[in-house]
Amino acid sequence: MPPLLSVRNVTRRFEGLTALNDVSMEVEPRTIAGVIGPNGAGKTTLFNVLTGFYRPTSGEVWFEGRRIDRLPLHGIAAAGISRTFQNIRLFANMTAIENVLVGQHIHLKTNFATAIVRPPSVTREERSAVKTAVELLRFAGLTRRENELARNLAYGEQRRLEIARALAVRPRLLLLDEPTAGMNPGEAAGMIKLIRALRDDMLMTIVLIEHSMRVVMGVCERITVLDHGEKISEGRPEEVQQDRRVIEAYLGTGQIITDGRA
Amino acid sequence: MEQWIQLFIDGTTIGGVYAVIALGYTMVYGVLRMINFAHGELFMMGAFAGFYTLDAYQQHSGLNDSLPVFTIASAIVAGMITAVVLAVVMERIAYRPLRHAPRLAPLISAIGVSIFLRNVMLRVTNAEAQVYPRVFPRGAIEWGDVSVSYIRIFLLVLSVFFLVLLWLFIERTKMGMSIRAVAEDRDTAALMGVNVDRTIVMTFVVGAALAGAAGAVYGMFVTTATAGMGFIPGIKAFTAAVLGGIGSVPGAMAGGYFLGITESLSTKFIGAQYKDVVAFVLLVLVLIFRPWGIFGKREDKRA
Amino acid sequence: MMQRFEATRALTRALDNANARARAAFDAIPLIRWILPLALGVVGALSPQWFDTRPTYALMVLITYLLLRTSTNVFGLAVLAAMLVYLPMEMDRFERGILFDIALYTMLGIGLNIVVGYAGLLDLGYVAFFASGAYIFALVVAPEAGGGWDIGASFWLMIPAAMALAAALGVALGLPVLRLRGDYLAIVTLGFGEIIRLMLNNRDDITNGPRGVYLIPKAHFFDKELTGPYELYFLVLAGVFIAAFAAERIRDSRVGRAWEAIREDEDAASAMGVNTTFYKLLAFAIGAAIGGGGGVIYAAKQTAIFPRDFDLDVSINVLALVIIGGMGNVRGVVLGAMLLIGLPEVLRDFSIEFAFIDLANIGADYRLVIFGAALVAIMVLRPEGLLPSRRRAAEFEQAEMLESELAT
C-alpha cells in the first residue's frame, strides 16, 4: 500500500536557526505513528509544516498523492488533514457544540444569502449538522456538555473537545499535538483509549507528538525520533527504545526513557 | 538648492514636534500594547497651559517683555506639569481598571478621555481660538534665499534637546531600564522585582511631559491654542511612531523627522491641501507593507 | 501555578452562575418585565402633553431597555414596533430629527457590528462607506453636482446600486489590510476614512469640494414625496429592520459561526478549513453595504452633503455605540444608539438650578463633556457593554432535543 503521508527531505530554517533539517518520514494508512524527541527537537515545527502554518524552506510534503506544502492554511483541512493543538486552542467563548459545528465548516454549504433567506435546505443542513455534532461529542465522551462554553470545560474535556472538533472535519489523517499533556494518569488512560478507538472504530490514520514515553510506547506502531531538528531514529517502539542515539539524546536531557512522564 | 534647504529645515522643525509627541505613543504602546488615543489631547492641554501662563504674565506683569526667557521656560514647564497630572489621573481612572478587560475596552475608554478633554476646553474657551501674547522676538536668520525664523530655530533646538534627554533617561537611568524591561516582557519584569504599576505610570508621565512641552512650544510657534488642535498632530505623531516601528524609541524620533520632511516636500510638489493626505497614505502604506516600520527590524514569527 | 489556575476557573464559573441567577430572577418578576413598561407606555401614549422631549425620551429608553433585556418575543416586538411608529406622530420637527438620527445610527451600528462584533475586525474608518453611499447617490442624482452626472436615476434603484458599490469599496479597502491585526487594523482603517474625506474635500472637479453637493432631489414613494425626517424615518426604520433581520440570521448560520471562530482564534479557524480571508472580506462587504445604504438615505434627507459631514467623529460614534451597547448583538446596538445619539441631544435642555449653583443650559454646553466621561465610565464599569450578547437559546434546545432522541 502506498503511504498516506510522505514527508520528503523537509528543512525549515528560521533566521540563523535550523528547526528541521532534511527530515523524511512516511505514514501508512490506518496506523498510529508517533513523533518524539526532547524539548526543542523540532516536533511542533514539523507539525506546523504538515498543517500549513509554516512553509518548508526546502523539501516537500505529499498527502494521498498530492503535494500539500504550498496549500493555503485553510486548504489543508479540505485536503483531508486536521489537527489538535499542544496548548489547547478551542473557540473559548463558543459552546462545545458550536466548536464542533465550526469543524464541519467545509462540509456545509450555507452562504450569507441562503442564511438570510433560510430555505428548507438550510434548515435541514443545520439540523443534520447539529445531529452529527452531538454524535461526535458523544463519541468523545462529552455527553450532556454540548451547551457548555468551551472555556468552562474541565481540562481533560477541553482536550477531548479538540479531538471531536478535529473529527468533524472528517479527516483521513489526524494530527494530535501532545494529546495527554498536563493530564493526570486517569485522564491520560482515557485519552489513549479514545485514540485507539479512533483508529479501530473510525479507521483513522493518526500521527501524534508526545512527550510522555508511556503514551507513545503504548499506542504507536511506528515512531520517529527527532533531536535538534534531525531524524535520529525510526521504527517500531521496541526498536527505537533500544537505539543508542535515542537513549543518548534523552539521557542528555536527564529524562529516563522507560519511565515516561517527564 | 536653497529651496531644498528651506524645505528641509521647515520639515525638520515640524518633524521635531512630531518626534517628541510620537515618543509618548511609542512608549505607552511598548509597555501596554495600547494606543493612547488621548495623547494628542495632552499635547493640546500643554498648549493651553502655556497660553494661560504667558497670558497671566502679560496681564499682570511686564515679564514677557523684560524677561522672556523666564516666561517662556515657565510656560513650557506649566505645559509639562499640566499634561503629567492629567496623564496620571487618566491612567488611574480610565486605563488601569481595564488592563485585563476585552481588547477594545481601553481603546474606547481612551477615546472617551479624548472627547472629554477636547470638549472641556471647547467650553472653557467658548470655542474660540486663544491667541498667544507675543513673547518671541520676530525676525529670522537670512542666508541667501533661505530664511529661518528664531522661533523655528528654538523649536529645532528644543526638540533635539528633549530627544537627547529622553534617550539618556531610557538608556542610563534605573527607571528607564524598568520601562525597557516591562516593554520586553511584563511578567518576567515583575518576577525580577520591577514594580510594573509604577513603571507604567512613569511611562505615561514621561510621555505626557514631552507632549505637554511640545504643546506649549508648538502653541508659541503657531501663536494660537484651540481645543481641536491635538487631533492632527496626534495622528501624525502616531504615524511617525508607526513609521519608526511602534514600540521603538529611536524609531519614533527618526519617524518624526522623516514625516516632517516628507510633508514639507509634498507641500511643495503635490500641493498644500494634500499635506494631510500624504501623511495618511504613508501611514497606510507602511502598515500594510512594513508593519514593523521603515526603520524597524522584522521580528520573525516562531512557534 | 496549576492550582491557582483552577481557582480562577472555579471563581469564573461561580460568577457566571451568580450572574445567570440574577438574570433569571430579573426575568421572573413580571412587574419589571411587563407591567412597568406597559404602564409607562400607556401613560405616555395617552397624554400627548408628555411629549416634551425629555420624558418621552427617558420613557423610550427605559421601555426599549426592558424589552430588549428580557425577551424578544412577538408581544415585545409588537409593543416596540407600535411605539416606534406612534411616537413620531406626536413629535415636533426637532424631535423627529433626533429620532431619524437614532434610527440611522442604529442602521450604521448594525453594519459595523458585523465587522467588529461578529468578525472581530476593529474598523475605525466606517464613515468611508457611509460617505461613499451618500456621495455616489448625490453625484448621480443631483443636477448641480460638479460633474453634472444627472441620469435621473431613481432613488429606489440607487439604494442597491450604492450598496453594491460600497461593498466593492469595502473589499478593495479590506483586501490589503486583512493580515493586520487589532490596533494596526484600527489605525489603517482610520487612515482610509480620513483619506476618503480629504479626497472628497480636495477633488473639487468631481465632488465640488468643501462647497458640497446640494439640491439633491427628493425621493418618491409612489406619488408621495418623501420630504422631511418624518417620512424618511420610516425608510430608515425599514432599513434597520431589514439589516437587523439579515445580520441576526447570518450570525446564526455557518457564516456567523465562521466569523465567531475567526474572532476567537484565527489560526484554529483556518485549521478547520475556514477561509479566513474570504470571510473577513465578506464581513467588510456586508458591513460596507449597510453603511452605504445608510449614506443614501442620509443624503436624501439632508438634500445637501459636505465632506465635513463625514469626519472621524462619525466612525467613532458608531463604534462607541456598538461597544457600549454590547458587541455582537443587535439589541445592544439599538440601546447604544439611543444612549449615544439620543442622549446628547436630549441633554440639550437639561439645566441645574440648585441653591447658588445655577448652571443654565448645562446640557447644551456640556453634553459632549458628559458623553466623554460616560464612555469612560461605561467601559470601566461594564467593559463587555450594557447588553452583552447572550448565548443562543435556539441552538441549545435543538441540541438537547436531539440528545434525548438519540438516547432512546
Coordinates of C-alpha atoms in Angstrom, one line a residue, chain A residues 53 73-74 77-78 81-83 85 89-95 97-98 101-103 105-106 108-112 115-118 123 125-127 130-131 134-135 138 143-147 149 151-155 158 165-166 169, chain C residues 2 5-6 9 12-13 16 245-250 252-277 279 282 286 391-392 395-403 405-407:
Chain A
F53 CA 1.4 27.0 9.3
L73 CA -3.7 27.3 5.6
H74 CA -7.4 26.6 5.1
A77 CA -8.5 20.8 6.1
A78 CA -10.1 20.5 2.7
I81 CA -6.0 16.6 7.4
S82 CA -7.0 18.1 10.7
R83 CA -5.2 18.7 13.9
F85 CA -3.0 22.0 19.3
R89 CA -6.9 26.3 21.1
L90 CA -10.6 26.0 21.2
F91 CA -13.0 28.8 20.4
A92 CA -13.2 29.5 24.1
N93 CA -16.4 31.6 24.1
M94 CA -18.3 29.3 21.9
T95 CA -20.2 26.3 23.2
I97 CA -21.4 22.0 20.1
E98 CA -20.6 25.2 18.2
L101 CA -20.1 22.8 14.1
V102 CA -17.2 25.0 13.0
G103 CA -15.2 21.8 12.5
H105 CA -17.5 24.1 8.1
I106 CA -16.1 22.7 4.8
L108 CA -21.7 22.6 4.9
K109 CA -23.0 24.8 2.1
T110 CA -24.9 27.7 3.6
N111 CA -23.7 31.1 2.4
F112 CA -24.7 34.5 3.5
A115 CA -28.5 32.2 5.6
I116 CA -30.7 35.3 5.3
V117 CA -33.5 33.6 3.2
R118 CA -33.2 30.4 5.1
T123 CA -32.8 24.2 8.0
E125 CA -28.5 21.1 6.7
E126 CA -28.3 22.8 10.0
R127 CA -30.3 20.1 11.7
V130 CA -26.2 19.5 14.9
K131 CA -27.0 15.8 14.9
V134 CA -24.0 15.6 19.1
E135 CA -22.8 12.2 17.9
R138 CA -20.8 11.5 22.5
T143 CA -22.4 13.7 26.5
R144 CA -24.5 16.5 28.1
R145 CA -21.8 19.1 27.8
E146 CA -23.0 20.4 24.4
N147 CA -24.1 23.8 25.6
L149 CA -18.9 27.2 26.8
R151 CA -13.7 27.7 28.4
N152 CA -15.8 26.3 31.2
L153 CA -15.0 22.7 30.4
A154 CA -12.5 20.9 32.6
Y155 CA -9.0 20.5 31.2
Q158 CA -11.2 20.5 26.5
R165 CA -13.8 19.3 16.6
A166 CA -10.9 17.9 14.5
V169 CA -13.6 17.9 9.5
Chain C
M2 CA -1.9 24.9 38.3
F5 CA -5.4 28.4 37.5
E6 CA -8.1 26.0 38.8
R9 CA -11.6 29.0 36.8
T12 CA -15.3 32.5 37.0
R13 CA -17.8 29.7 37.0
D16 CA -21.2 33.1 35.8
F245 CA -33.0 40.6 10.4
A246 CA -30.3 39.8 7.9
A247 CA -27.5 40.3 10.4
E248 CA -29.1 38.1 13.0
R249 CA -29.8 35.3 10.5
I250 CA -26.3 35.4 9.1
D252 CA -26.9 32.2 13.5
S253 CA -25.6 30.4 10.5
R254 CA -22.5 28.7 9.2
V255 CA -21.2 32.1 8.1
G256 CA -21.7 33.6 11.6
R257 CA -20.0 30.7 13.2
A258 CA -17.1 31.1 10.9
W259 CA -16.8 34.8 11.9
E260 CA -17.0 34.0 15.5
A261 CA -14.3 31.3 15.1
I262 CA -12.1 33.8 13.4
R263 CA -12.6 36.3 16.2
E264 CA -11.9 33.7 18.8
D265 CA -8.8 32.1 17.2
E266 CA -7.9 32.8 13.6
D267 CA -5.3 30.1 13.3
A268 CA -7.6 27.4 14.7
A269 CA -10.3 28.6 12.4
S270 CA -8.0 28.2 9.4
A271 CA -7.1 24.7 10.6
M272 CA -10.8 23.8 10.5
G273 CA -10.8 24.8 6.8
V274 CA -12.4 28.3 7.3
N275 CA -11.0 30.6 4.5
T276 CA -10.3 33.5 6.8
T277 CA -9.5 36.0 4.1
Y279 CA -14.9 35.6 5.5
L282 CA -17.4 39.2 3.4
I286 CA -21.8 43.3 4.1
R391 CA -25.9 32.5 24.2
R392 CA -28.3 31.5 21.5
E395 CA -29.3 26.0 19.3
F396 CA -29.3 24.7 22.8
E397 CA -32.8 23.5 22.7
Q398 CA -32.3 21.8 19.4
A399 CA -29.2 20.0 20.7
E400 CA -31.0 18.9 23.9
M401 CA -33.9 17.6 21.9
L402 CA -31.6 15.6 19.6
E403 CA -29.8 14.2 22.5
E405 CA -33.8 11.4 20.7
L406 CA -30.5 9.7 20.5
A407 CA -30.7 8.4 24.0

